[in-house]
Short mmCIF file of C-alpha atoms and ligand atoms in Angstrom, two decimals:
data_model
loop_
_atom_site.label_atom_id
_atom_site.label_comp_id
_atom_site.label_asym_id
_atom_site.label_seq_id
_atom_site.Cartn_x
_atom_site.Cartn_y
_atom_site.Cartn_z
CA MET A 1 67.05 -19.76 -13.24
CA ASN A 2 70.64 -22.15 -12.72
CA ILE A 3 73.44 -19.81 -12.15
CA VAL A 4 75.64 -22.86 -11.78
CA SER A 5 75.90 -25.66 -14.33
CA LYS A 6 74.87 -28.71 -13.39
CA GLU A 7 76.10 -31.89 -14.97
CA ASP A 8 74.92 -35.06 -13.77
CA ASN A 9 78.34 -36.40 -13.25
CA ARG A 10 79.81 -33.26 -11.84
CA ASP A 11 82.43 -33.15 -8.99
CA PRO A 12 80.78 -33.10 -5.29
CA TYR A 13 83.29 -30.42 -4.97
CA ASP A 14 82.04 -28.29 -7.79
CA SER A 15 78.87 -27.38 -5.65
CA PHE A 16 79.23 -24.35 -2.99
CA LEU A 17 79.06 -26.13 0.35
CA MET A 18 78.09 -22.94 2.93
CA VAL A 19 77.05 -25.44 5.67
CA PRO A 20 79.08 -23.51 8.83
CA GLY A 21 81.98 -26.23 8.65
CA PRO A 22 83.45 -28.31 7.28
CA THR A 23 83.39 -25.58 3.93
CA VAL A 24 85.21 -25.64 0.93
CA VAL A 25 88.73 -26.69 0.81
CA ASP A 26 91.22 -25.30 -1.77
CA PRO A 27 92.91 -27.64 -4.55
CA ARG A 28 96.17 -26.84 -3.07
CA VAL A 29 95.27 -28.44 0.51
CA ARG A 30 93.06 -31.50 -1.09
CA ASN A 31 96.14 -32.55 -3.73
CA VAL A 32 98.74 -32.71 -0.93
CA MET A 33 96.79 -35.42 1.00
CA SER A 34 97.37 -37.65 -2.58
CA ASN A 35 101.35 -37.73 -1.89
CA ASN A 36 103.08 -41.17 -0.79
CA GLN A 37 102.50 -42.21 2.40
CA MET A 38 104.90 -40.74 4.86
CA GLY A 39 106.14 -43.05 8.12
CA HIS A 40 104.20 -40.81 11.34
CA LEU A 41 107.99 -40.73 13.13
CA SER A 42 109.52 -40.34 9.43
CA GLU A 43 112.53 -37.47 9.19
CA GLU A 44 109.79 -35.90 7.12
CA PHE A 45 106.95 -35.85 8.86
CA THR A 46 108.30 -34.94 11.94
CA ASP A 47 109.83 -32.15 10.34
CA ASP A 48 106.25 -31.47 8.73
CA PHE A 49 104.66 -31.88 12.30
CA ASN A 50 106.86 -29.27 13.93
CA LYS A 51 106.57 -26.44 11.07
CA LEU A 52 102.53 -26.89 11.65
CA LEU A 53 103.31 -26.43 15.15
CA VAL A 54 104.86 -23.15 14.79
CA LEU A 55 102.76 -21.92 11.85
CA SER A 56 99.46 -22.88 14.35
CA LYS A 57 101.79 -20.53 17.03
CA GLN A 58 101.54 -17.57 14.07
CA LEU A 59 97.65 -18.55 13.86
CA PHE A 60 96.89 -18.12 17.16
CA GLY A 61 99.19 -15.18 17.47
CA THR A 62 101.41 -15.93 20.43
CA ASP A 63 104.76 -16.21 21.21
CA THR A 64 104.18 -17.63 24.74
CA GLY A 65 101.45 -20.47 24.30
CA SER A 66 102.13 -24.44 23.80
CA PRO A 67 100.23 -25.88 20.90
CA PHE A 68 98.80 -29.16 21.12
CA ILE A 69 97.76 -30.86 17.79
CA ILE A 70 96.03 -34.21 17.68
CA THR A 71 93.93 -36.39 15.52
CA GLY A 72 90.08 -35.82 16.20
CA SER A 73 87.56 -33.02 15.44
CA GLY A 74 86.62 -30.49 17.29
CA THR A 75 85.25 -32.21 20.25
CA ILE A 76 88.39 -34.14 20.94
CA ALA A 77 90.41 -30.77 21.43
CA MET A 78 87.12 -29.45 23.94
CA GLU A 79 87.00 -33.17 25.67
CA ALA A 80 90.77 -33.31 25.89
CA THR A 81 91.12 -29.39 27.69
CA VAL A 82 88.31 -30.57 30.29
CA LEU A 83 90.04 -33.56 31.55
CA SER A 84 93.41 -33.04 31.37
CA LEU A 85 93.06 -29.41 33.20
CA LEU A 86 89.80 -30.14 35.61
CA GLU A 87 89.88 -32.62 38.33
CA GLN A 88 87.03 -34.02 40.20
CA ASN A 89 86.84 -31.43 43.17
CA ASN A 90 86.88 -28.55 40.63
CA LYS A 91 84.05 -26.70 39.51
CA GLY A 92 83.17 -25.28 36.33
CA LEU A 93 80.80 -22.54 34.66
CA ILE A 94 79.14 -22.71 31.19
CA LEU A 95 78.34 -19.47 29.82
CA ASP A 96 75.33 -20.57 27.40
CA THR A 97 74.98 -18.82 24.20
CA GLY A 98 74.06 -22.16 22.32
CA TYR A 99 74.37 -25.88 21.77
CA PHE A 100 78.20 -26.06 21.61
CA ALA A 101 78.31 -24.21 24.98
CA GLN A 102 76.14 -26.68 26.17
CA ARG A 103 78.17 -29.35 25.11
CA PHE A 104 81.11 -28.64 27.80
CA GLY A 105 78.42 -29.00 30.68
CA GLN A 106 77.78 -32.41 28.81
CA MET A 107 81.02 -33.38 29.02
CA LEU A 108 81.89 -32.04 32.86
CA ASP A 109 79.10 -33.80 33.89
CA CYS A 110 80.43 -37.15 31.82
CA TYR A 111 83.26 -37.04 33.93
CA SER A 112 81.00 -35.95 37.43
CA ILE A 113 82.93 -32.41 37.53
CA ASP A 114 80.69 -30.10 39.50
CA SER A 115 78.86 -27.18 37.20
CA ASN A 116 77.00 -24.50 36.96
CA THR A 117 75.29 -22.53 33.81
CA LEU A 118 74.85 -19.42 33.35
CA SER A 119 72.22 -19.54 30.51
CA PHE A 120 71.44 -16.20 27.70
CA ASN A 121 68.42 -16.36 25.47
CA PHE A 122 69.13 -18.21 22.00
CA GLY A 123 70.43 -15.48 19.86
CA SER A 124 72.03 -13.52 22.20
CA HIS A 125 75.65 -12.76 23.74
CA ALA A 126 76.98 -14.08 26.66
CA ASP A 127 77.02 -10.74 28.73
CA PRO A 128 80.22 -9.80 30.81
CA ASP A 129 78.19 -7.95 33.43
CA VAL A 130 76.21 -10.95 34.04
CA LEU A 131 79.07 -12.88 34.32
CA LYS A 132 81.06 -10.57 36.64
CA THR A 133 77.94 -10.61 39.13
CA GLU A 134 77.96 -14.50 39.14
CA LEU A 135 82.21 -14.65 39.90
CA LYS A 136 81.78 -11.83 42.85
CA LYS A 137 78.97 -14.48 44.37
CA ASN A 138 80.57 -17.65 43.58
CA LYS A 139 83.65 -19.32 42.90
CA TYR A 140 84.71 -21.21 39.66
CA ASP A 141 87.92 -22.68 38.85
CA ALA A 142 86.94 -22.48 34.99
CA VAL A 143 84.46 -20.49 32.72
CA PHE A 144 83.77 -21.85 29.51
CA ILE A 145 83.31 -19.46 26.71
CA THR A 146 82.31 -20.05 23.28
CA HIS A 147 83.48 -17.39 20.57
CA VAL A 148 81.02 -18.32 17.60
CA ASP A 149 78.16 -20.69 18.86
CA THR A 150 77.38 -22.41 15.10
CA SER A 151 73.86 -23.04 16.79
CA SER A 152 72.82 -19.85 17.41
CA THR A 153 74.94 -17.88 14.93
CA VAL A 154 76.01 -15.88 18.19
CA MET A 155 80.06 -14.05 18.16
CA ASN A 156 80.60 -13.46 21.72
CA ASN A 157 82.87 -10.70 22.83
CA ILE A 158 85.84 -13.20 23.91
CA TYR A 159 88.50 -9.91 25.16
CA GLU A 160 85.44 -8.74 27.81
CA LEU A 161 84.58 -12.06 28.84
CA VAL A 162 87.97 -13.62 29.33
CA LYS A 163 89.23 -10.09 31.21
CA VAL A 164 86.42 -10.72 33.44
CA VAL A 165 87.29 -14.59 33.98
CA LYS A 166 90.86 -13.49 34.41
CA ASP A 167 89.85 -10.67 37.03
CA ASN A 168 88.49 -13.17 39.34
CA ASN A 169 91.44 -15.40 39.34
CA SER A 170 89.20 -18.58 37.22
CA LEU A 171 91.06 -20.29 34.37
CA ALA A 172 89.67 -19.33 31.16
CA ILE A 173 88.63 -21.92 28.25
CA VAL A 174 87.51 -20.41 24.68
CA ASP A 175 85.82 -22.74 22.39
CA SER A 176 86.77 -20.98 18.83
CA VAL A 177 86.25 -24.04 16.80
CA CYS A 178 84.16 -21.44 14.42
CA GLY A 179 86.32 -18.39 14.93
CA VAL A 180 90.06 -18.55 14.39
CA GLY A 181 91.24 -18.02 11.18
CA GLY A 182 88.04 -15.82 10.48
CA CYS A 183 87.55 -13.70 13.52
CA GLU A 184 89.93 -11.30 14.89
CA LEU A 185 91.43 -13.72 17.60
CA ASN A 186 95.31 -13.14 19.35
CA PHE A 187 95.90 -15.36 22.27
CA ASP A 188 98.67 -13.39 23.87
CA LYS A 189 96.29 -10.13 23.86
CA LEU A 190 93.32 -12.47 24.82
CA GLY A 191 95.04 -13.82 27.96
CA ALA A 192 92.87 -16.99 27.92
CA ASP A 193 94.39 -20.18 29.18
CA VAL A 194 93.09 -22.18 26.42
CA VAL A 195 92.19 -21.83 22.83
CA LEU A 196 90.45 -24.77 20.94
CA THR A 197 89.70 -25.26 17.28
CA THR A 198 89.05 -27.73 14.54
CA SER A 199 90.95 -27.81 10.93
CA GLN A 200 87.77 -27.78 8.70
CA LYS A 201 86.41 -24.69 9.87
CA ALA A 202 87.53 -20.76 9.39
CA ILE A 203 91.07 -22.98 8.50
CA GLY A 204 89.54 -24.33 5.30
CA SER A 205 91.43 -27.75 5.76
CA VAL A 206 90.07 -30.90 5.79
CA PRO A 207 88.33 -32.56 9.18
CA GLY A 208 90.58 -34.55 11.33
CA ALA A 209 92.63 -32.47 13.80
CA GLY A 210 91.72 -30.86 16.99
CA LEU A 211 93.85 -27.89 17.93
CA MET A 212 94.75 -26.14 21.28
CA MET A 213 96.70 -23.32 22.70
CA LEU A 214 97.65 -23.26 26.09
CA SER A 215 99.20 -20.53 28.31
CA GLN A 216 101.65 -21.40 30.37
CA ASN A 217 99.78 -21.28 33.41
CA ALA A 218 97.43 -23.94 31.92
CA ILE A 219 100.97 -25.97 31.48
CA GLU A 220 101.89 -25.30 34.89
CA LEU A 221 98.36 -26.72 36.27
CA LEU A 222 98.77 -29.63 33.84
CA GLU A 223 101.89 -30.36 35.13
CA ASN A 224 101.49 -29.95 38.70
CA ARG A 225 97.42 -31.84 38.93
CA LYS A 226 97.21 -33.59 41.97
CA SER A 227 94.83 -36.91 40.17
CA ILE A 228 96.01 -38.81 37.08
CA ILE A 229 93.70 -37.73 33.83
CA PRO A 230 91.63 -40.38 33.68
CA SER A 231 92.52 -41.12 29.94
CA TYR A 232 94.98 -42.16 27.32
CA TYR A 233 94.67 -40.33 24.21
CA LEU A 234 92.95 -37.50 25.61
CA ASN A 235 95.73 -36.77 28.09
CA LEU A 236 97.31 -33.50 26.83
CA LYS A 237 100.56 -34.55 28.91
CA LYS A 238 101.33 -37.87 27.15
CA TRP A 239 100.60 -35.23 24.05
CA LYS A 240 102.63 -32.56 25.50
CA ALA A 241 106.01 -35.22 25.02
CA HIS A 242 104.78 -35.32 21.71
CA MET A 243 104.78 -31.96 20.85
CA ASP A 244 107.66 -30.94 21.95
CA ASN A 245 109.36 -34.16 20.30
CA PRO A 246 107.09 -35.11 17.45
CA LYS A 247 109.42 -38.34 17.37
CA THR A 248 107.78 -39.44 20.24
CA TYR A 249 105.19 -41.60 20.06
CA VAL A 250 101.48 -41.69 21.41
CA ALA A 251 99.55 -42.71 18.83
CA THR A 252 99.84 -42.56 15.07
CA PRO A 253 98.34 -39.13 13.67
CA ALA A 254 96.56 -39.05 10.96
CA ILE A 255 99.42 -37.90 8.91
CA GLN A 256 97.37 -36.49 5.62
CA VAL A 257 95.39 -34.69 7.77
CA MET A 258 98.16 -32.87 8.97
CA VAL A 259 100.11 -32.24 6.00
CA ALA A 260 96.48 -30.69 4.70
CA LEU A 261 96.50 -28.82 7.84
CA LYS A 262 100.01 -27.64 7.35
CA THR A 263 99.48 -26.63 3.92
CA ALA A 264 96.33 -24.40 4.77
CA LEU A 265 97.98 -22.79 7.42
CA GLU A 266 100.89 -21.51 4.94
CA MET A 267 98.30 -20.65 2.48
CA ILE A 268 96.72 -18.20 5.41
CA MET A 269 100.23 -16.90 6.04
CA GLU A 270 100.12 -16.11 2.55
CA GLU A 271 96.93 -14.15 2.49
CA GLY A 272 98.20 -12.31 6.39
CA LEU A 273 95.86 -12.85 9.18
CA GLU A 274 94.36 -9.21 9.08
CA ASN A 275 93.72 -9.35 5.36
CA ARG A 276 91.70 -12.73 6.06
CA TRP A 277 89.86 -11.65 9.56
CA ASN A 278 88.54 -8.31 7.08
CA ARG A 279 87.81 -10.67 3.91
CA HIS A 280 85.45 -12.43 6.79
CA LYS A 281 84.04 -8.96 7.63
CA ASN A 282 83.46 -8.28 4.82
CA VAL A 283 81.96 -11.38 2.97
CA ALA A 284 79.88 -11.03 6.12
CA ASN A 285 78.82 -7.80 5.86
CA ALA A 286 77.48 -9.21 2.50
CA ILE A 287 75.62 -11.97 3.64
CA HIS A 288 73.68 -9.78 6.39
CA ALA A 289 73.22 -6.63 3.76
CA GLY A 290 71.77 -9.72 1.74
CA ILE A 291 69.62 -11.29 4.10
CA GLU A 292 68.07 -7.92 5.47
CA SER A 293 67.16 -6.87 2.14
CA LEU A 294 65.04 -9.59 1.69
CA GLY A 295 62.93 -8.58 4.81
CA LEU A 296 64.20 -11.46 6.85
CA ASP A 297 65.15 -11.58 10.35
CA PHE A 298 68.42 -12.93 11.94
CA VAL A 299 68.52 -15.23 14.78
CA ALA A 300 71.65 -13.63 16.27
CA GLU A 301 71.09 -10.24 18.01
CA GLU A 302 72.75 -6.99 16.29
CA ASN A 303 76.29 -6.01 16.95
CA TYR A 304 76.84 -9.87 17.76
CA ARG A 305 76.26 -11.24 14.15
CA ALA A 306 79.59 -13.99 13.52
CA TYR A 307 81.65 -13.37 10.85
CA THR A 308 81.61 -16.90 9.84
CA VAL A 309 77.77 -18.12 9.75
CA THR A 310 74.48 -16.33 9.73
CA GLY A 311 71.43 -17.77 11.08
CA PHE A 312 68.00 -16.27 9.70
CA HIS A 313 64.44 -16.70 9.67
CA VAL A 314 62.45 -17.73 6.65
CA PRO A 315 58.60 -17.98 6.48
CA SER A 316 57.46 -20.91 8.87
CA GLY A 317 57.64 -24.22 7.41
CA THR A 318 59.55 -23.40 4.26
CA SER A 319 62.96 -24.25 5.58
CA ILE A 320 63.48 -27.77 4.78
CA GLN A 321 62.37 -26.78 1.12
CA THR A 322 64.10 -23.51 0.36
CA GLN A 323 67.16 -25.55 1.90
CA SER A 324 66.51 -28.61 -0.34
CA GLU A 325 66.19 -26.48 -3.70
CA LEU A 326 68.93 -24.23 -2.92
CA LYS A 327 71.05 -27.66 -3.76
CA SER A 328 69.04 -28.58 -6.49
CA ARG A 329 68.69 -25.74 -8.39
CA PHE A 330 71.71 -23.45 -7.55
CA ASN A 331 74.21 -26.00 -6.16
CA VAL A 332 74.48 -24.39 -2.45
CA GLU A 333 74.43 -26.12 0.21
CA VAL A 334 73.54 -24.75 3.86
CA ALA A 335 72.66 -25.94 7.23
CA ASN A 336 68.70 -26.28 8.84
CA GLY A 337 68.04 -23.74 11.62
CA PHE A 338 69.02 -25.04 15.01
CA GLY A 339 66.64 -27.39 17.07
CA GLU A 340 63.22 -25.78 17.75
CA MET A 341 64.66 -23.45 14.79
CA LYS A 342 64.78 -26.61 11.97
CA ASN A 343 61.30 -25.49 10.36
CA ASN A 344 61.54 -21.63 10.42
CA ALA A 345 65.12 -21.05 10.14
CA LEU A 346 68.70 -21.65 7.56
CA ARG A 347 72.17 -21.14 9.01
CA VAL A 348 74.49 -20.14 5.92
CA GLY A 349 78.56 -20.68 6.84
CA HIS A 350 80.68 -18.23 4.97
CA MET A 351 84.15 -18.98 6.24
CA ALA A 352 87.47 -19.93 4.73
CA ASN A 353 87.44 -20.46 0.91
CA ILE A 354 83.88 -18.66 0.72
CA GLY A 355 84.02 -15.37 -1.39
CA PRO A 356 82.19 -13.25 -3.57
CA ASN A 357 81.07 -15.99 -6.60
CA GLU A 358 79.37 -18.03 -3.51
CA VAL A 359 78.08 -15.78 -1.98
CA GLY A 360 76.52 -14.19 -4.96
CA CYS A 361 74.62 -17.76 -5.82
CA PHE A 362 73.60 -18.16 -2.66
CA LEU A 363 71.73 -14.57 -2.26
CA THR A 364 70.68 -14.76 -5.58
CA GLY A 365 69.37 -18.65 -4.96
CA LEU A 366 67.78 -17.40 -1.65
CA GLU A 367 65.80 -14.21 -3.51
CA THR A 368 64.49 -16.50 -6.30
CA ILE A 369 63.16 -19.21 -4.35
CA LEU A 370 61.74 -16.80 -1.80
CA SER A 371 60.08 -14.75 -4.56
CA GLU A 372 57.83 -17.80 -5.53
CA TYR A 373 56.23 -17.87 -2.12
CA ASP A 374 56.43 -14.06 -1.68
CA ASP A 375 55.90 -11.53 -4.59
CA THR A 376 56.64 -8.75 -2.41
CA ILE A 377 60.37 -9.89 -2.91
CA LYS A 378 61.43 -8.27 -5.97
CA LYS A 379 64.37 -9.99 -8.20
CA GLY A 380 67.73 -7.71 -8.23
CA THR A 381 66.90 -6.69 -4.47
CA VAL A 382 70.06 -8.82 -3.34
CA ILE A 383 72.60 -7.70 -5.67
CA ASN A 384 71.74 -4.22 -5.14
CA ALA A 385 72.09 -4.75 -1.21
CA ILE A 386 75.32 -6.02 -1.75
CA SER A 387 77.41 -4.66 -4.44
CA GLN A 388 78.61 -1.69 -2.77
CA ILE A 389 80.23 -4.30 -0.27
CA LEU A 390 81.52 -6.91 -1.76
CA LYS A 391 84.94 -5.87 -3.20
N1 LIG B 401 82.34 -25.78 19.05
C1 LIG B 401 81.64 -25.42 18.06
C2 LIG B 401 81.22 -23.71 18.47
C3 LIG B 401 81.37 -25.97 16.87
O1 LIG B 401 80.70 -25.24 16.13
C4 LIG B 401 81.70 -27.44 16.58
C5 LIG B 401 81.25 -28.07 15.32
N2 LIG B 401 80.26 -27.65 14.69
C6 LIG B 401 82.08 -27.83 17.94
C7 LIG B 401 82.36 -27.29 18.75
C8 LIG B 401 82.62 -29.83 17.60
O2 LIG B 401 83.67 -29.45 16.48
P1 LIG B 401 83.74 -31.08 15.87
O3 LIG B 401 82.51 -31.26 15.16
O4 LIG B 401 84.48 -30.71 14.74
O5 LIG B 401 83.19 -32.21 16.51
#
């Protein structure tokens, strides 16, 4: 059964891209990328960039934060933060809830900055009480928190974690690459020093921009640090001058990427942040209900399953085949389980423009494929499960 008509010459954008980022990009966002090339210091582009900075403050929910948007991806935002805010004599603590948290640890190692890791079982959330105990015992200059770890598909309670960090006077650095735009986050209420994200996930734009929001505390630290920042491109001190006045030159930004991002943020504001968060929660609830109705287990523990990505187990050894059939028969592209779960789990992204059509197609496709392995799975199960949820 093909739910989506498939023609050999179809536009690849017709497929339902449900990997956990990049995600489906709205034509309005894609189209602005084909406008005439602008100069990087032109009135037109610097005006657009200034508007983008204002929109990014609205996106993060801040009046007091300082936005930085640089060409690159989420990793560049992570690395620019590490290099610009930490010095060699500092010590960081990583809350390890998956692969992307560990990436911060690798970065600290690269720059010979001391660190310690608090590890939580894969699929479990970072427990604020465990963090509290550690911070009472040892002093850290910065604590690295992942909002949604795309590998374990866990959504941490960043409000509780950041509060513990700030009560203990450390810097709170939050990777919300898979959160901002899809999961509730208000920078001023959160009180973190840095929240960072990227353009191609829940924001729904094309890859190519790393976004960081810095608190006034982080800006003071940046301005008063003693050692030089050992990087040209990842030096937020240099970029600060550009964010204050986009007519100053540091390096040529990916102009089309920035214009696309501005358009995506305009669309988010038209939708309304609260509406968007609720929409993501609703879509996630439907995905979770559908997966549960098929009797499959989740990778992330209950109450900490993300609103933007879901990991779930399939019968051992069937994941690669299921992933490939979802693509070839149903035109739905999902990601495999992370690391050791490659052969027995899948991850489905449901962020930005993913809505009822994509959810329905993914779940019914999954049901059809799995029912061919397992005759206890009955056709029609998922539709029953999600029909009361998706509106
Ligand atoms: N952090 C998280 C939570 C992520 O999901 C990702 C990307 N999957 C990154 C960081 C790195 O972002 P990028 O691939 O855009 O460099």
